[in-house]
Amino acid sequence: MFKFLAKPYRWAILYSVVLIAAMAFTLLDTFVLPKALAAVPKASTSTRTDPSSEEIFPDNPEDSEESSSEPVITENSYEDENIKITIETIRKHNTTIYVADIRVSDPSYLKTAFADNVYGRNITAKTSDIAEENNAIFAINGDFYGFRDAGYVLRNGVAYRDTARSRDNDALVIDADGNFSVVSEGEISLDKLSDMGAWQVFSFGPALVVDGELTVDSSSEVTRSMASNPRTAIGQISPLHYIAIVSDGRTRESAGLSLLELAQEFLERGCTIAYNLDGGGSSTMYFNGEVINKPTSGKRISERAVSDIVYIGY
Amino acid sequence: MSISVINNQHKNRLGKIIGIYLLLSAAAVAVDQIYGLFSHGVDSAAMTWMFLYPLLGGAFYYFIFGKLIPDLAQRPGFRLLLNLHSSGIGTLTAASFLQGVFEIAGTDSPHLTYYYGIGIVFIIAGFVILAGICQNRSFNSGKPGPKEEQP
């Protein structure tokens, strides 16, 4: 064996083959090989009527789930007894921005879903496919939890991952009443959040607006991302009143937004809290059966498969 | 074979090794630049600086030790040193590349720990062999030691 390896280049060739094989496996394991870690219970549809919603939905009977009357649907809006969504498309910063104004009568209409209804790594599907499977009226991509091994994951009341990310990262918490808050993963455990009534927890960030104040500046960016990117973010104006923003980017038509520009859009619309979700090629907005933005995948306009979505539906 | 011929062979051998490492350093820089064209402006320190492993850990290492131990390449055990040390440098460079890929993509992998660990083990093993080579007296005593295969 030693004599064999002592010959010139034999060790180098053998080790190079082993190293390349190991790298290939590592890359496959990280980006390709699906690993289902938990089955997902069907999302709860129990409703908890909020008195403040009666102003927007005055005729909403208590304990109703599905709308009893036909919704009014246009190209840019959806309205029924429980859900009202208006989509506005604007041009700013050389970028097309899609702003969804969402009002619901009950927090249970704000839901999340996993690709293929399975929690795991590298289990992905297009936002539109996940939305369609869950009969979503409106959907945006989530935090792509499945691309990492850390970051809190709690969806529809079920905790899936309690490993905090390495740095002091912001997590978005949505409680059972549909109210948003931002916590630092390093300062509170997922168990504690669950005990406090967290219903959804997302781990991407950063927070854009907290208590009505900007929390990012011109130097802020997601890890090492470039300044202008396609973006997805969600914010809250008041109880059961939300704003979701998706921007195009990385194309000739749309340069993309910086985090500061994105945060300013939420602030201008009166959001007291807003949080950045996964952007780049993941940014997708789905409404009434169609993808309405232009998600980029490499050089083409096409949807990227993602781990999860946030959606409005029954 | 005259001493001058042996010395020239030694210098050529070390020079060849140093040249290969310099080429690998240049290749690492090229990989970083090419990858950067497709990463939407995102960069990673691990990818940017991975060329330092073959440059400092390879070319500079053999340059320095070649000066400190003039007949290093002729000493028994040099092939083993070369194999172990190069395996360590290669593994660390691979780890740095993978870390860069993951950081640019915004993901992670628990496997990286093993790459860095194995790379360091190989480097340490190489230093142990180097220490043994330094203490090898058979060549200094004038008696011919085990003949090292020439590349």
mmCIF file of N, CA and C in Angstrom, chain A residues 5-9 11-12 15 19 22-27 29-31 121 147-150 223-226 229 250 298, chain B residues 16 40 42-44 79 83-84 87 90-91 94 97-98 101-103 105-111 115 118 122 149-151:
data_model
loop_
_atom_site.group_PDB
_atom_site.id
_atom_site.type_symbol
_atom_site.label_atom_id
_atom_site.label_comp_id
_atom_site.label_asym_id
_atom_site.label_seq_id
_atom_site.Cartn_x
_atom_site.Cartn_y
_atom_site.Cartn_z
ATOM 1 N N LEU A 5 1.413 3.997 -2.950
ATOM 2 C CA LEU A 5 1.161 5.426 -2.801
ATOM 3 C C LEU A 5 2.431 6.252 -2.940
ATOM 4 N N ALA A 6 3.586 5.600 -2.777
ATOM 5 C CA ALA A 6 4.846 6.334 -2.833
ATOM 6 C C ALA A 6 5.195 6.746 -4.259
ATOM 7 N N LYS A 7 4.578 6.077 -5.223
ATOM 8 C CA LYS A 7 4.852 6.448 -6.610
ATOM 9 C C LYS A 7 4.359 7.872 -6.849
ATOM 10 N N PRO A 8 5.111 8.593 -7.718
ATOM 11 C CA PRO A 8 4.731 10.005 -7.947
ATOM 12 C C PRO A 8 3.295 10.139 -8.443
ATOM 13 N N TYR A 9 2.584 11.109 -7.926
ATOM 14 C CA TYR A 9 1.245 11.518 -8.362
ATOM 15 C C TYR A 9 0.129 10.568 -7.967
ATOM 16 N N TRP A 11 -0.816 9.361 -4.971
ATOM 17 C CA TRP A 11 -1.550 9.898 -3.825
ATOM 18 C C TRP A 11 -2.357 11.116 -4.255
ATOM 19 N N ALA A 12 -1.735 11.983 -5.037
ATOM 20 C CA ALA A 12 -2.411 13.218 -5.460
ATOM 21 C C ALA A 12 -3.669 12.900 -6.254
ATOM 22 N N TYR A 15 -6.301 11.200 -3.863
ATOM 23 C CA TYR A 15 -6.900 12.148 -2.926
ATOM 24 C C TYR A 15 -7.761 13.175 -3.635
ATOM 25 N N LEU A 19 -11.547 13.944 -2.763
ATOM 26 C CA LEU A 19 -11.948 15.300 -2.379
ATOM 27 C C LEU A 19 -13.058 15.826 -3.288
ATOM 28 N N ALA A 22 -16.237 14.118 -2.374
ATOM 29 C CA ALA A 22 -16.769 14.659 -1.119
ATOM 30 C C ALA A 22 -17.439 16.012 -1.349
ATOM 31 N N MET A 23 -16.806 16.860 -2.165
ATOM 32 C CA MET A 23 -17.381 18.175 -2.456
ATOM 33 C C MET A 23 -18.707 18.031 -3.202
ATOM 34 N N ALA A 24 -18.731 17.098 -4.146
ATOM 35 C CA ALA A 24 -19.965 16.886 -4.905
ATOM 36 C C ALA A 24 -21.084 16.439 -3.972
ATOM 37 N N PHE A 25 -20.756 15.544 -3.046
ATOM 38 C CA PHE A 25 -21.772 15.089 -2.107
ATOM 39 C C PHE A 25 -22.241 16.230 -1.220
ATOM 40 N N THR A 26 -21.301 17.037 -0.733
ATOM 41 C CA THR A 26 -21.667 18.163 0.130
ATOM 42 C C THR A 26 -22.582 19.136 -0.606
ATOM 43 N N LEU A 27 -22.261 19.426 -1.850
ATOM 44 C CA LEU A 27 -23.090 20.350 -2.627
ATOM 45 C C LEU A 27 -24.479 19.758 -2.884
ATOM 46 N N ASP A 29 -25.962 17.509 -1.041
ATOM 47 C CA ASP A 29 -26.661 17.436 0.233
ATOM 48 C C ASP A 29 -27.222 18.789 0.630
ATOM 49 N N THR A 30 -26.474 19.852 0.297
ATOM 50 C CA THR A 30 -26.892 21.191 0.698
ATOM 51 C C THR A 30 -27.984 21.750 -0.204
ATOM 52 N N PHE A 31 -27.875 21.501 -1.514
ATOM 53 C CA PHE A 31 -28.761 22.182 -2.459
ATOM 54 C C PHE A 31 -29.824 21.296 -3.097
ATOM 55 N N ARG A 121 -35.626 19.881 4.581
ATOM 56 C CA ARG A 121 -34.582 20.599 3.836
ATOM 57 C C ARG A 121 -34.710 20.255 2.355
ATOM 58 N N PHE A 147 -33.652 26.313 3.362
ATOM 59 C CA PHE A 147 -32.348 26.541 2.768
ATOM 60 C C PHE A 147 -31.265 26.600 3.833
ATOM 61 N N ARG A 148 -31.685 26.557 5.087
ATOM 62 C CA ARG A 148 -30.730 26.680 6.191
ATOM 63 C C ARG A 148 -31.040 25.614 7.227
ATOM 64 N N ASP A 149 -30.087 25.430 8.115
ATOM 65 C CA ASP A 149 -30.290 24.492 9.215
ATOM 66 C C ASP A 149 -30.568 25.203 10.520
ATOM 67 N N ALA A 150 -30.629 26.527 10.482
ATOM 68 C CA ALA A 150 -30.886 27.285 11.713
ATOM 69 C C ALA A 150 -31.902 28.382 11.426
ATOM 70 N N THR A 223 -27.050 39.820 4.954
ATOM 71 C CA THR A 223 -25.711 39.199 4.908
ATOM 72 C C THR A 223 -24.850 39.915 3.879
ATOM 73 N N ARG A 224 -24.543 39.260 2.770
ATOM 74 C CA ARG A 224 -23.641 39.878 1.807
ATOM 75 C C ARG A 224 -24.337 40.260 0.507
ATOM 76 N N SER A 225 -25.661 40.390 0.566
ATOM 77 C CA SER A 225 -26.395 40.685 -0.672
ATOM 78 C C SER A 225 -26.035 42.055 -1.209
ATOM 79 N N MET A 226 -26.275 42.223 -2.480
ATOM 80 C CA MET A 226 -26.060 43.534 -3.080
ATOM 81 C C MET A 226 -27.182 44.467 -2.661
ATOM 82 N N ASN A 229 -32.235 44.598 -4.974
ATOM 83 C CA ASN A 229 -32.638 43.220 -5.165
ATOM 84 C C ASN A 229 -34.142 43.135 -5.327
ATOM 85 N N ARG A 250 -33.164 42.832 -10.584
ATOM 86 C CA ARG A 250 -32.149 42.088 -11.357
ATOM 87 C C ARG A 250 -32.523 41.973 -12.836
ATOM 88 N N GLY A 298 -32.146 33.219 -12.501
ATOM 89 C CA GLY A 298 -30.987 33.350 -13.383
ATOM 90 C C GLY A 298 -31.230 34.505 -14.341
ATOM 91 N N LYS B 16 9.516 23.252 -9.023
ATOM 92 C CA LYS B 16 8.322 22.730 -9.692
ATOM 93 C C LYS B 16 7.139 22.734 -8.731
ATOM 94 N N HIS B 40 -24.660 37.749 -8.572
ATOM 95 C CA HIS B 40 -25.503 38.943 -8.382
ATOM 96 C C HIS B 40 -24.880 39.942 -7.425
ATOM 97 N N VAL B 42 -22.999 39.506 -4.923
ATOM 98 C CA VAL B 42 -22.738 39.029 -3.567
ATOM 99 C C VAL B 42 -21.332 38.447 -3.512
ATOM 100 N N ASP B 43 -20.619 38.765 -2.442
ATOM 101 C CA ASP B 43 -19.290 38.188 -2.316
ATOM 102 C C ASP B 43 -19.128 37.511 -0.959
ATOM 103 N N SER B 44 -18.029 36.814 -0.820
ATOM 104 C CA SER B 44 -17.748 36.106 0.423
ATOM 105 C C SER B 44 -16.252 36.176 0.680
ATOM 106 N N ARG B 79 8.516 12.702 0.221
ATOM 107 C CA ARG B 79 7.308 12.359 -0.544
ATOM 108 C C ARG B 79 6.092 12.321 0.380
ATOM 109 N N ASN B 83 2.850 14.715 0.258
ATOM 110 C CA ASN B 83 1.488 14.176 0.127
ATOM 111 C C ASN B 83 0.581 14.667 1.239
ATOM 112 N N LEU B 84 1.071 14.588 2.475
ATOM 113 C CA LEU B 84 0.230 14.991 3.611
ATOM 114 C C LEU B 84 -0.056 16.485 3.570
ATOM 115 N N SER B 87 -2.343 17.472 0.739
ATOM 116 C CA SER B 87 -3.716 17.047 1.024
ATOM 117 C C SER B 87 -4.380 18.031 1.972
ATOM 118 N N GLY B 90 -5.066 21.273 0.055
ATOM 119 C CA GLY B 90 -6.179 21.040 -0.864
ATOM 120 C C GLY B 90 -7.508 20.992 -0.140
ATOM 121 N N THR B 91 -7.534 20.336 0.995
ATOM 122 C CA THR B 91 -8.772 20.216 1.758
ATOM 123 C C THR B 91 -9.205 21.561 2.307
ATOM 124 N N ALA B 94 -10.554 23.622 -0.510
ATOM 125 C CA ALA B 94 -11.896 23.143 -0.856
ATOM 126 C C ALA B 94 -12.918 23.630 0.173
ATOM 127 N N PHE B 97 -13.646 27.254 -0.449
ATOM 128 C CA PHE B 97 -14.501 27.408 -1.631
ATOM 129 C C PHE B 97 -15.960 27.084 -1.295
ATOM 130 N N LEU B 98 -16.165 25.963 -0.624
ATOM 131 C CA LEU B 98 -17.531 25.570 -0.277
ATOM 132 C C LEU B 98 -18.168 26.593 0.662
ATOM 133 N N VAL B 101 -19.291 29.436 -1.381
ATOM 134 C CA VAL B 101 -20.513 29.111 -2.130
ATOM 135 C C VAL B 101 -21.727 29.207 -1.218
ATOM 136 N N PHE B 102 -21.610 28.656 -0.035
ATOM 137 C CA PHE B 102 -22.751 28.645 0.886
ATOM 138 C C PHE B 102 -23.075 30.048 1.380
ATOM 139 N N GLU B 103 -22.056 30.826 1.693
ATOM 140 C CA GLU B 103 -22.298 32.188 2.187
ATOM 141 C C GLU B 103 -22.951 33.040 1.103
ATOM 142 N N ALA B 105 -24.793 31.982 -1.315
ATOM 143 C CA ALA B 105 -26.163 31.503 -1.515
ATOM 144 C C ALA B 105 -27.052 31.814 -0.326
ATOM 145 N N GLY B 106 -26.437 32.059 0.844
ATOM 146 C CA GLY B 106 -27.228 32.331 2.044
ATOM 147 C C GLY B 106 -27.636 31.064 2.776
ATOM 148 N N THR B 107 -26.832 30.023 2.611
ATOM 149 C CA THR B 107 -27.159 28.784 3.302
ATOM 150 C C THR B 107 -25.948 28.319 4.101
ATOM 151 N N ASP B 108 -26.006 27.105 4.583
ATOM 152 C CA ASP B 108 -24.911 26.588 5.400
ATOM 153 C C ASP B 108 -24.866 25.072 5.274
ATOM 154 N N SER B 109 -23.848 24.475 5.844
ATOM 155 C CA SER B 109 -23.745 23.021 5.837
ATOM 156 C C SER B 109 -22.921 22.577 7.033
ATOM 157 N N PRO B 110 -23.366 21.553 7.713
ATOM 158 C CA PRO B 110 -22.582 21.057 8.843
ATOM 159 C C PRO B 110 -21.325 20.310 8.403
ATOM 160 N N HIS B 111 -21.231 20.004 7.110
ATOM 161 C CA HIS B 111 -20.074 19.239 6.627
ATOM 162 C C HIS B 111 -18.790 20.043 6.643
ATOM 163 N N TYR B 115 -14.356 19.259 6.804
ATOM 164 C CA TYR B 115 -13.325 19.662 5.848
ATOM 165 C C TYR B 115 -12.188 20.390 6.557
ATOM 166 N N ILE B 118 -10.261 17.928 8.898
ATOM 167 C CA ILE B 118 -9.374 16.988 8.183
ATOM 168 C C ILE B 118 -8.185 17.722 7.590
ATOM 169 N N PHE B 122 -4.193 16.947 8.465
ATOM 170 C CA PHE B 122 -3.165 16.669 7.451
ATOM 171 C C PHE B 122 -1.987 17.638 7.585
ATOM 172 N N GLU B 149 11.872 8.955 -5.120
ATOM 173 C CA GLU B 149 11.426 8.966 -6.510
ATOM 174 C C GLU B 149 11.371 10.393 -7.007
ATOM 175 N N GLN B 150 11.845 10.630 -8.199
ATOM 176 C CA GLN B 150 11.761 11.961 -8.778
ATOM 177 C C GLN B 150 10.420 12.121 -9.460
ATOM 178 N N PRO B 151 9.815 13.278 -9.342
ATOM 179 C CA PRO B 151 8.516 13.482 -10.027
ATOM 180 C C PRO B 151 8.697 13.457 -11.542
#
